[in-house]
């Protein structure tokens, strides 16, 4: 959406001379702050200034999460806004509230969020409405207070190149989303509780889009995005039954999350939410096991920063071996059950 001339003018009038002040969007689910948002707080801390958290949601959701957020290390202030219309975080509904917070004489210099599906939709929308750019999927940053410029790095071409992008002082409000695997999660238990303040919701009449329903995959396993061990399967797993019966015993014995290549997801072996890679999740666990996965660059883009990569593939020339720390040329249907047995011992 292009901005009106009025809004463009407004957008240039709120730069501050008081040093960096980040507004960090704290996404939450079931009363807990999403781990990606905790990484966004850590990234915001690297700006070296004040940090205000923002929680938006339905009345009960916000109540449950405010107390936890106040204890987050690094937060100086916590804003929260609740309304039944915020219960499902529809970007068109939430963005007017954030726009109002940013333009009404605020001292914010940066707007930060996780690189989550919802924030990927929300942040660029607000930035565009204010006629400002946004930088996405940031993996490191440095703020120079003397020139009021922020320099970011972000992976491009499926992680094969790193772009360095500078937001100069002429951009009064710098929007960016953060790759959660590149920043540790901000811990709870800061020295002082952040002061919290309720913000009036901005009611949106004539909703441009409506939320119908949310479907979440329920699993007792660790969440793929934050698990310290991941066992992933590829096309070689043949079908949904063998995917499950081969990978689950190994994941159980390791206490690992299960992941999949896009080929495995497209063939219906695994749920879409398990896809690792350029168009799936980016993970960086302590241990990543790639079983029957060739190692296409789009898959590597989602797992190559894992601390220890173990690959099992029957093709010695499979590209996965170029990034693997431990490679086993074997038939996974023999190697995996043997491994499970040894681990159980
Ligand atoms: P294959 O490439 O078919 O590899 C199967 C491997 O299993 C082979 O190496 C084979 O030697 C091995 N194998 C077979 N049988 C056995 C056995 N019994 N024991 C041991 N090894 C065996 N892919 C992703 O994964 N994630 C993404 O996010 C993603 N995004 C993409 C985005 C774009 C725009 C495009 C164009 C592609 C994307 N892809 C993505 C697809 C990617 O290019 C590959 O096609 C895909 O990763 C291949 O999956 P695979 O390794 O499971 O299958």
mmCIF file of N, CA and C in Angstrom, residues 2 7 28 35 59 68 106 160 163 183 250 326-327 337 342:
data_model
loop_
_atom_site.group_PDB
_atom_site.id
_atom_site.type_symbol
_atom_site.label_atom_id
_atom_site.label_comp_id
_atom_site.label_asym_id
_atom_site.label_seq_id
_atom_site.Cartn_x
_atom_site.Cartn_y
_atom_site.Cartn_z
ATOM 1 N N UNK A 2 0.694 2.144 -0.929
ATOM 2 C CA UNK A 2 1.504 3.361 -0.942
ATOM 3 C C UNK A 2 0.918 4.353 0.045
ATOM 4 N N UNK A 7 0.802 11.151 5.101
ATOM 5 C CA UNK A 7 1.460 10.162 5.947
ATOM 6 C C UNK A 7 2.961 10.163 5.711
ATOM 7 N N UNK A 28 2.980 -14.457 20.755
ATOM 8 C CA UNK A 28 2.744 -15.419 21.838
ATOM 9 C C UNK A 28 1.728 -16.458 21.401
ATOM 10 N N UNK A 35 9.514 -18.320 20.859
ATOM 11 C CA UNK A 35 10.969 -18.258 21.020
ATOM 12 C C UNK A 35 11.604 -17.292 20.010
ATOM 13 N N UNK A 59 -8.245 -10.376 25.024
ATOM 14 C CA UNK A 59 -8.095 -9.992 26.429
ATOM 15 C C UNK A 59 -7.482 -11.077 27.308
ATOM 16 N N UNK A 68 4.759 -12.651 32.315
ATOM 17 C CA UNK A 68 6.000 -13.316 31.877
ATOM 18 C C UNK A 68 6.892 -12.341 31.131
ATOM 19 N N UNK A 106 6.215 9.332 18.961
ATOM 20 C CA UNK A 106 6.981 8.302 19.657
ATOM 21 C C UNK A 106 8.476 8.529 19.491
ATOM 22 N N UNK A 160 23.489 -18.736 0.011
ATOM 23 C CA UNK A 160 24.781 -18.884 -0.665
ATOM 24 C C UNK A 160 25.591 -17.605 -0.688
ATOM 25 N N UNK A 163 24.251 -10.685 2.205
ATOM 26 C CA UNK A 163 24.162 -9.276 1.812
ATOM 27 C C UNK A 163 24.366 -8.402 3.050
ATOM 28 N N UNK A 183 20.307 -15.537 16.773
ATOM 29 C CA UNK A 183 20.371 -14.802 18.043
ATOM 30 C C UNK A 183 19.830 -15.701 19.153
ATOM 31 N N UNK A 250 14.055 -43.568 16.179
ATOM 32 C CA UNK A 250 15.310 -42.843 16.350
ATOM 33 C C UNK A 250 15.068 -41.511 17.074
ATOM 34 N N UNK A 326 29.703 -35.929 10.055
ATOM 35 C CA UNK A 326 29.806 -37.385 10.100
ATOM 36 C C UNK A 326 28.952 -37.931 8.968
ATOM 37 N N UNK A 327 29.571 -38.684 8.068
ATOM 38 C CA UNK A 327 28.815 -39.217 6.934
ATOM 39 C C UNK A 327 28.889 -40.731 6.901
ATOM 40 N N UNK A 337 17.846 -48.777 12.054
ATOM 41 C CA UNK A 337 17.476 -49.697 13.146
ATOM 42 C C UNK A 337 18.678 -50.108 13.992
ATOM 43 N N UNK A 342 21.741 -49.614 19.138
ATOM 44 C CA UNK A 342 22.983 -49.243 19.847
ATOM 45 C C UNK A 342 22.698 -48.135 20.851
#
